[in-house]
Short mmCIF file of C-alpha atoms in Angstrom, two decimals:
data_model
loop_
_atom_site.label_atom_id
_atom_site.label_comp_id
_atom_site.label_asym_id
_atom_site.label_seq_id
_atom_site.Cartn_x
_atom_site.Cartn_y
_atom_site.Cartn_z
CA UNK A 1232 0.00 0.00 0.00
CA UNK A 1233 1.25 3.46 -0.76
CA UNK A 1234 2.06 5.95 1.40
CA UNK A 1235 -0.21 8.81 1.47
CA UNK A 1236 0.87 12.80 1.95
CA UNK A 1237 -0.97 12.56 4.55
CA UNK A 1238 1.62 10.13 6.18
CA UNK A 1239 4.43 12.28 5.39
CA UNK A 1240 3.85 16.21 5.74
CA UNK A 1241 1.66 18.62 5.50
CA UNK A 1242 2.26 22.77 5.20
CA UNK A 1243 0.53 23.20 8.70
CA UNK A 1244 1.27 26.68 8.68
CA UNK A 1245 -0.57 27.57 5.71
CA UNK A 1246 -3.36 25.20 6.56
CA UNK A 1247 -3.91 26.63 10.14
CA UNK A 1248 -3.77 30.13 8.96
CA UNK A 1249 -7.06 29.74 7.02
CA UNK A 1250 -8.61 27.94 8.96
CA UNK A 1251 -8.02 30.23 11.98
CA UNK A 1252 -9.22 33.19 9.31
CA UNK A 1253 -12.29 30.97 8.75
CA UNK A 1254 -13.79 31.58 12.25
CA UNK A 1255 -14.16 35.50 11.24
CA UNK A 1256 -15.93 34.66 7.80
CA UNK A 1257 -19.65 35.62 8.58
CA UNK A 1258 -21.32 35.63 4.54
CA UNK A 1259 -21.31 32.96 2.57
CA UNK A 1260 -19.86 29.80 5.07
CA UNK A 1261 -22.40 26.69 5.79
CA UNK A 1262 -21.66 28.25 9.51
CA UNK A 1263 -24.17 30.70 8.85
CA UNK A 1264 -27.15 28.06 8.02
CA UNK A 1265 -26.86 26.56 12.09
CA UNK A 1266 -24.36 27.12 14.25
CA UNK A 1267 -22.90 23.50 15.31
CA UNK A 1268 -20.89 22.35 17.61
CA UNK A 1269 -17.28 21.67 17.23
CA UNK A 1270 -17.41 22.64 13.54
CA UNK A 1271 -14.40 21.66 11.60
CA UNK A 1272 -13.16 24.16 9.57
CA UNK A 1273 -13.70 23.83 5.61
CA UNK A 1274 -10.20 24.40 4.81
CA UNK A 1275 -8.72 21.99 7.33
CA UNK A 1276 -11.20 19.45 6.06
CA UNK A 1277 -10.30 20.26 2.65
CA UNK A 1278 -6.62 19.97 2.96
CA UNK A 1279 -7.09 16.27 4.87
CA UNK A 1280 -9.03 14.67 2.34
CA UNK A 1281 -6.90 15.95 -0.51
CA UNK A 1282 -3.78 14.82 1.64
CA UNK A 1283 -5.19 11.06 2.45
CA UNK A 1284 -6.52 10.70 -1.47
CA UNK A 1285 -3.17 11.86 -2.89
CA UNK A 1286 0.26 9.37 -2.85
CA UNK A 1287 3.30 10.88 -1.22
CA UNK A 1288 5.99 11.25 -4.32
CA UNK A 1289 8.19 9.13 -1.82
CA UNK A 1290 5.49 6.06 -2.88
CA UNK A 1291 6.79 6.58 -6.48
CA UNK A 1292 10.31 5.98 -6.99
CA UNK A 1293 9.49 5.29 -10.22
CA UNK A 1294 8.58 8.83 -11.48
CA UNK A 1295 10.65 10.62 -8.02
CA UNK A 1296 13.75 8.55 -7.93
CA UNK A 1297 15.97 10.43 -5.79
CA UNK A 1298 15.08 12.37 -2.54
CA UNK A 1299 15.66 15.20 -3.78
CA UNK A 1300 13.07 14.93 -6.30
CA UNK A 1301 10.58 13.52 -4.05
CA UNK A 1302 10.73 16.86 -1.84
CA UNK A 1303 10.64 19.13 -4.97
CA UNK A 1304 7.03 17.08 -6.04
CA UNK A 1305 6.23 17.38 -2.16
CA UNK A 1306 6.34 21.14 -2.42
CA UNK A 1307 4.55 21.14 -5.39
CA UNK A 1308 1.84 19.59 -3.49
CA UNK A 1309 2.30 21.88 -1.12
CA UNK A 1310 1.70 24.56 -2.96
CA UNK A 1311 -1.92 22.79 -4.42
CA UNK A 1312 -2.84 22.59 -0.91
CA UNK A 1313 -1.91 26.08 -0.04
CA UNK A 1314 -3.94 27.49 -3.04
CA UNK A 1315 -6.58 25.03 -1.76
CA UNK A 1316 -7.28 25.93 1.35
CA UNK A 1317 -7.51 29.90 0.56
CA UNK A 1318 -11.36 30.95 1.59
CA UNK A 1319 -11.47 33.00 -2.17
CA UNK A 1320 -10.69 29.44 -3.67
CA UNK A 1321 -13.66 27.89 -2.57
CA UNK A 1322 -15.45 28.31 -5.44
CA UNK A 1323 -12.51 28.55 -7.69
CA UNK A 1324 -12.70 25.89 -10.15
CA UNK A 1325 -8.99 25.97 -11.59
CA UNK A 1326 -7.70 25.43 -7.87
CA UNK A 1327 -9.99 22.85 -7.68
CA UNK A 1328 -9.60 21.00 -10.80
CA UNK A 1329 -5.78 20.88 -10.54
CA UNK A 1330 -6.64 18.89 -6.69
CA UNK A 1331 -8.93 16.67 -8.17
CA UNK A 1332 -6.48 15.97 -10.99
CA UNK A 1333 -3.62 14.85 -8.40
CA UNK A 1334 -6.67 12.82 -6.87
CA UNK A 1335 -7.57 10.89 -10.28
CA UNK A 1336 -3.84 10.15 -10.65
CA UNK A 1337 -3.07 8.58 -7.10
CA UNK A 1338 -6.65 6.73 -7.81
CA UNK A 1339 -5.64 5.14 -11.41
CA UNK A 1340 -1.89 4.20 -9.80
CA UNK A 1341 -4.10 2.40 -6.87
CA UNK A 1342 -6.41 0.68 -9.47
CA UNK A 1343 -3.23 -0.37 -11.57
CA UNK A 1344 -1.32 -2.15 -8.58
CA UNK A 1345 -4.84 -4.28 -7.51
CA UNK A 1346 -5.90 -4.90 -11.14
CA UNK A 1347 -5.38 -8.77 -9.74
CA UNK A 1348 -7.74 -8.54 -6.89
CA UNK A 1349 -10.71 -10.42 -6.90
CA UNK A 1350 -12.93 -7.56 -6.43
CA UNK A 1351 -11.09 -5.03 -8.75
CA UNK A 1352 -14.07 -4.25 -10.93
CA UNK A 1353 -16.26 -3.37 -8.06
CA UNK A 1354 -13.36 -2.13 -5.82
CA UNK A 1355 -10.98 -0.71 -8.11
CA UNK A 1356 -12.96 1.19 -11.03
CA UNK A 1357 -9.91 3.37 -12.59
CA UNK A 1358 -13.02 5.42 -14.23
CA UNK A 1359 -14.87 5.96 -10.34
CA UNK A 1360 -13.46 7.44 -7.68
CA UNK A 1361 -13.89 5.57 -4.18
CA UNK A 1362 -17.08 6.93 -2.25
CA UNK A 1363 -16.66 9.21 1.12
CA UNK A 1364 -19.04 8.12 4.03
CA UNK A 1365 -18.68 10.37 7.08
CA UNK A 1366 -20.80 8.28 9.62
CA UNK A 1367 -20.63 10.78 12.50
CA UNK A 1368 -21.30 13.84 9.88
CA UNK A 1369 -22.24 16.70 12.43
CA UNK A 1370 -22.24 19.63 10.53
CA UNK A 1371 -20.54 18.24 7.28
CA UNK A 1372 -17.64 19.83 6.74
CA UNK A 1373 -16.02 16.61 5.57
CA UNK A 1374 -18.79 15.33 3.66
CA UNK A 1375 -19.18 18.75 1.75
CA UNK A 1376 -15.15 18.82 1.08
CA UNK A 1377 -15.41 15.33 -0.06
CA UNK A 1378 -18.11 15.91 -2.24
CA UNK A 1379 -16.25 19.15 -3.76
CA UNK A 1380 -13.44 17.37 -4.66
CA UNK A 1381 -15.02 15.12 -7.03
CA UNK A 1382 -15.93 12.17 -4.28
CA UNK A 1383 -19.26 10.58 -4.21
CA UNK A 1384 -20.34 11.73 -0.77
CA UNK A 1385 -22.47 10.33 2.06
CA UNK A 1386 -23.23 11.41 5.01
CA UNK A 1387 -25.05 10.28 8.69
CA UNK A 1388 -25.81 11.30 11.82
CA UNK A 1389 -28.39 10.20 14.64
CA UNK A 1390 -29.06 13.80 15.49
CA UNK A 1391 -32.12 15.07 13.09
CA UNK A 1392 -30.59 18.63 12.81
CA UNK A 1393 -27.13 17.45 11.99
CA UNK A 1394 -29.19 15.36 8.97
CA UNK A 1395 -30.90 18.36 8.21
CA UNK A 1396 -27.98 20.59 7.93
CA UNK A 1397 -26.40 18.10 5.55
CA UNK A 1398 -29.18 17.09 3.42
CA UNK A 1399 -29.29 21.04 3.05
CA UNK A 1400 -25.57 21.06 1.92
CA UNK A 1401 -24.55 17.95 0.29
CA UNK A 1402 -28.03 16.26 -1.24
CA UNK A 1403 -30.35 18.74 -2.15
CA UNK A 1404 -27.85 21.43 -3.90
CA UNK A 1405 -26.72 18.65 -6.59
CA UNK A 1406 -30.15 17.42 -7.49
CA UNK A 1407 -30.25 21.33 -9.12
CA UNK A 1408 -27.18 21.77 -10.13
CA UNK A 1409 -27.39 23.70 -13.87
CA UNK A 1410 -30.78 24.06 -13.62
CA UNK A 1411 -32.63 26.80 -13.45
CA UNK A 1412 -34.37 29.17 -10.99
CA UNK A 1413 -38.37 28.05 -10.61
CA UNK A 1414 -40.06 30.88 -8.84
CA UNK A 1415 -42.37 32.86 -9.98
CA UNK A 1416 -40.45 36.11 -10.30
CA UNK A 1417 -37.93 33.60 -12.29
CA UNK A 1418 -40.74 32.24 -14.32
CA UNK A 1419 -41.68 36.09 -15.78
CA UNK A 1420 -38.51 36.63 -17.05
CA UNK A 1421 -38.43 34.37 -19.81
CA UNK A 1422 -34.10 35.39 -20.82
CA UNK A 1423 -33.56 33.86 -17.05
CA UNK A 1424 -33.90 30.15 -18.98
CA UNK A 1425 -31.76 31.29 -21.74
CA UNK A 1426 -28.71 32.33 -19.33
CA UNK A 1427 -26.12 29.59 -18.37
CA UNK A 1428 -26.91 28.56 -14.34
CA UNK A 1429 -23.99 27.06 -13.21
CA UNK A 1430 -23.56 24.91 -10.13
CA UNK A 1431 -26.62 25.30 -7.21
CA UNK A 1432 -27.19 29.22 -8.70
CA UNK A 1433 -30.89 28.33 -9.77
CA UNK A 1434 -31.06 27.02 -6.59
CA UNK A 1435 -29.41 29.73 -4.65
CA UNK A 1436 -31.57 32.24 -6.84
CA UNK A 1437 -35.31 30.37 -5.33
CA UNK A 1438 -33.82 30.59 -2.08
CA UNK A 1439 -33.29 33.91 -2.23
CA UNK A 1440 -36.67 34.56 -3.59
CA UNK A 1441 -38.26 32.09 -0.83
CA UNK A 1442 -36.59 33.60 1.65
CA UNK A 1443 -37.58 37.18 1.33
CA UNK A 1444 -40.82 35.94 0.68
CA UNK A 1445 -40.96 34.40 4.10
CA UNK A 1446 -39.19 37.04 5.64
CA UNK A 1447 -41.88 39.68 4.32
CA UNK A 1448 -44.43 37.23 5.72
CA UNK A 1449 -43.47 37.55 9.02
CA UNK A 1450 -43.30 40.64 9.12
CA UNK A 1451 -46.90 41.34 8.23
CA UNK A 1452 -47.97 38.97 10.88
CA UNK A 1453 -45.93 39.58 13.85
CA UNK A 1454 -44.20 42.54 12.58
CA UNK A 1455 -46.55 45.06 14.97
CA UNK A 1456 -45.44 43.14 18.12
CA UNK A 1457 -41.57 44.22 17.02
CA UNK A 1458 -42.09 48.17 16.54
CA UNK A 1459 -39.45 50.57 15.63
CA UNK A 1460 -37.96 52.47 18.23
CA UNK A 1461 -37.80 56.21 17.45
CA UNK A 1462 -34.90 58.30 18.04
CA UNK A 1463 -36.11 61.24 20.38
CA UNK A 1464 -34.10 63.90 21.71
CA UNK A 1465 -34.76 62.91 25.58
CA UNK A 1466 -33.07 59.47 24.15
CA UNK A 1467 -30.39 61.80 22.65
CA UNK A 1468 -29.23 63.62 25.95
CA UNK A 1469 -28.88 60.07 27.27
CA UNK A 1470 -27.03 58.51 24.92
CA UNK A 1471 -24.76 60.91 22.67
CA UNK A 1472 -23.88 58.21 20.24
CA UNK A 1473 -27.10 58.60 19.01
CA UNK A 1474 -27.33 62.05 17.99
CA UNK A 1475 -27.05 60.81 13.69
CA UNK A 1476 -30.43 59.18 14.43
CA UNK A 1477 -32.17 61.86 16.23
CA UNK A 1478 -35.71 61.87 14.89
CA UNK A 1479 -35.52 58.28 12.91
CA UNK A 1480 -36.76 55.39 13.77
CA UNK A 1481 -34.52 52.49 13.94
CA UNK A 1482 -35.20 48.59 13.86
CA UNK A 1483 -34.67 46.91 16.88
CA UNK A 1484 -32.10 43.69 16.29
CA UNK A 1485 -31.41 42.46 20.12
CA UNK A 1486 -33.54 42.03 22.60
CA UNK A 1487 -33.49 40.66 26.25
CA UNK A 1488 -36.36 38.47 27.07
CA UNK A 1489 -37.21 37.55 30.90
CA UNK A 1490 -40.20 35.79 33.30
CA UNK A 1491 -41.92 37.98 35.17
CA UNK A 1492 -43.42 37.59 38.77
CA UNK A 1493 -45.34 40.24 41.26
CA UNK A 1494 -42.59 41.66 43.31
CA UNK A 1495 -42.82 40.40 46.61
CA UNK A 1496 -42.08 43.31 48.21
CA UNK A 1497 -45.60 44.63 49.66
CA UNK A 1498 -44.95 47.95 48.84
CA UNK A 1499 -44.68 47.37 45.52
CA UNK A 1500 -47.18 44.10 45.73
CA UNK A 1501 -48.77 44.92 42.02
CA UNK A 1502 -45.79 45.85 40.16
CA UNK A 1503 -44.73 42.41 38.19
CA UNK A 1504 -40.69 42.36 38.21
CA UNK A 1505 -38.74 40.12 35.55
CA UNK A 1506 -36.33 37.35 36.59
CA UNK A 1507 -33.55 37.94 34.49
CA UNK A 1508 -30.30 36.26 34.28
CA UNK A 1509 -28.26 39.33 32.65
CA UNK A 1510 -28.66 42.51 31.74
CA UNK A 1511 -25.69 42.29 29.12
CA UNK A 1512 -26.65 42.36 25.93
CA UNK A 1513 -22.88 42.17 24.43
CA UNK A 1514 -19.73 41.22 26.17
CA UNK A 1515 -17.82 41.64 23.18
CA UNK A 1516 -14.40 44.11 24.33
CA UNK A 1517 -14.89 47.83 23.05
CA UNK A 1518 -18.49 46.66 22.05
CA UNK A 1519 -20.07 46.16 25.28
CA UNK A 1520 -23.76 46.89 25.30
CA UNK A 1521 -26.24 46.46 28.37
CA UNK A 1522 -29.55 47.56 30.06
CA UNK A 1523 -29.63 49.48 33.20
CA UNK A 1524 -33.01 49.40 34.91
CA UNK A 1525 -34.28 52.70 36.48
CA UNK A 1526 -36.58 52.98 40.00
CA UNK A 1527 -38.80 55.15 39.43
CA UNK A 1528 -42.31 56.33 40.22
CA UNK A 1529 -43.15 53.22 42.15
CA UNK A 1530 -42.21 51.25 38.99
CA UNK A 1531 -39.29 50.83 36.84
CA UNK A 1532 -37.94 51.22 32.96
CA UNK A 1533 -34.92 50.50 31.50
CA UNK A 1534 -32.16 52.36 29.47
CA UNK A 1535 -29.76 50.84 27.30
CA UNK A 1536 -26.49 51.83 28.09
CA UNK A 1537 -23.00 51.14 25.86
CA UNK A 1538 -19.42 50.40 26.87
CA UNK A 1539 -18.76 49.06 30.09
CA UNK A 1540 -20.86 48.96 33.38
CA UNK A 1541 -19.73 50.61 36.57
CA UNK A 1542 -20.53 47.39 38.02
CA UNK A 1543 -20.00 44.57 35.47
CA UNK A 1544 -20.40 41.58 37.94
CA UNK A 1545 -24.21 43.00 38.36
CA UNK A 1546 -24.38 43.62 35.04
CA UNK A 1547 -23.87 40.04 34.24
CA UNK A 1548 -25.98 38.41 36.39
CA UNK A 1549 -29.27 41.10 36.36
CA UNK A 1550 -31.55 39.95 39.17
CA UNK A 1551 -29.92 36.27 39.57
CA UNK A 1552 -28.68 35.68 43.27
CA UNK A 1553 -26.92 32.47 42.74
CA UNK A 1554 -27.72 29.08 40.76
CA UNK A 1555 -30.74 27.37 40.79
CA UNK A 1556 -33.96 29.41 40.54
CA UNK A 1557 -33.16 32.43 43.39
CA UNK A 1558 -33.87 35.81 41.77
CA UNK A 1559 -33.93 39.30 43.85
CA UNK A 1560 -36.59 42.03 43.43
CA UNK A 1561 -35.86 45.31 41.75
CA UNK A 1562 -38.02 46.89 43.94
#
């Protein structure tokens, strides 16, 4: 059995550079379709399949004779990988094509050597590459790389969202690749069906379209119960930062959502008080954000406040006392 590159070296560097620049990538990554845990980054996963599917040139000292030329093919390699794992490449087809091509070579050399086994036909098809079965697929990084490289992939995974997020990346996009878009704003414009649609764009276009239609839809039916906050000049004196707003109103993307229970303070007996576990609403550093709740008027409001509270530990845990269910009043 040949060694693979895999079993030899690998340009770490390069590969854990993207992948670390991967975390920050926010348009366009599966990531963005469900979080998941322990995600593996698409350019690590892309650089390991490549790197067990591809013979290190010390495997061939037919065509690398001399060590010498074995590292100069290595780095060649190399530098397929590098281009490989490079977020712009994803999509690039000539980086692609020139991995799959080193693929389909190591493949054909394996097929050649077992051309005796008993199984060759079935096991050893010089014209079909071997499948890729992830069996513990999670949020398919793997299967998706697999799959982009040229590898008949499957995929599995007992938990029903993991399944979903894979069927939603690595079965459904292929069943419409080159077609066209179907919806009916697609369906008006008859020159859409005369235009080339490579890959999933059809697809991607009827998502699109599906999507804002749903998005609209919710918005006419619970959109009243999330109104605009307007930008008045009592909000202004409180908070400076919004002074470019100052008579707009703006669309309100975070919100802090909390139980409520009658205070049990008798004083206050009719007031209902939330139990909430923080009043942060971002603990990101230089972009902290948080509520401040105001007594007042035998009742209470709160203002939103940026940068960071006088008292963070309070902050954090708004009217929580400890674990378990033990809240404190705010009145």
């Amino acid at each position: 059995m040949k060694k693979k590159l895999i079993e030899v070296a690998l340009p770490l560097d390069a590969i854990n550079k993207a992948s670390a620049r991967e975390k920050s990538i926010r348009h366009g990554h599966p990531s963005t379709l469900h979080l998941w845990w322990a995600r593996r980054p698409l350019a690590a996963a892309r650089a390991v399949i490549f790197a067990q599917m591809v013979d290190d040139p010390s495997s061939c000292p037919d065509l690398f004779p001399t060590e010498k030329k074995q590292e100069k093919e290595r780095q060649r390699l190399f530098k397929i990988i590098e281009d490989l794992v490079l977020w712009e490449n994803t999509t690039n087809e000539e980086a692609l094509e020139r991995a799959r091509e080193e693929i389909w070579q190591s493949w054909r050399r394996a097929c050649a050597e077992n051309a005796d086994h008993p199984r060759a036909k079935e096991l050893f098809d010089r014209h079909k590459l071997p499948a890729f079965h992830d069996p513990f697929a999670g949020g398919g990084a793997l299967p998706l790389e697999a799959q982009r490289l040229g590898l008949e992939a499957y995929a599995s995974d007992l938990n029903p969202v993991a399944v979903l997020i894979n069927k939603a990346m690595i079965e459904i996009p292929p069943k419409f690749a080159g077609k066209p878009p179907v919806n009916p704003g697609a369906r008006k414009n008859k020159s859409l069906f005369s235009q080339e649609w490579k890959g999933a764009q059809g697809l991607a276009e009827d998502v699109r379209y599906y999507g804002k239609w749903m998005r609209d839809e919710a918005e006419k039916r619970i959109g009243p119960l999330y109104p605009q906050y307007e930008i008045t000049d009592k909000l202004v004196k409180e908070r400076p930062d919004l002074e470019p707003y100052r008579g707009k109103k703006l669309t309100v993307i975070a919100w802090l959502w909390a139980r409520t229970v009658k205070s049990p303070n008798p004083a206050f007996a009719d007031v209902a008080v939330p139990l909430a576990s923080t009043f942060m609403h971002s603990t990101k550093n230089g972009k902290e954000a948080y509520v401040e709740p105001v007594i007042e008027n035998g009742g209470y409001r709160f203002t939103v406040k940026v940068g960071k509270p006088k008292d963070v530990e309070a902050a954090k845990n708004g009217t929580k006392l400890a674990r378990g269910a033990n809240f404190k009043c705010l009145m």
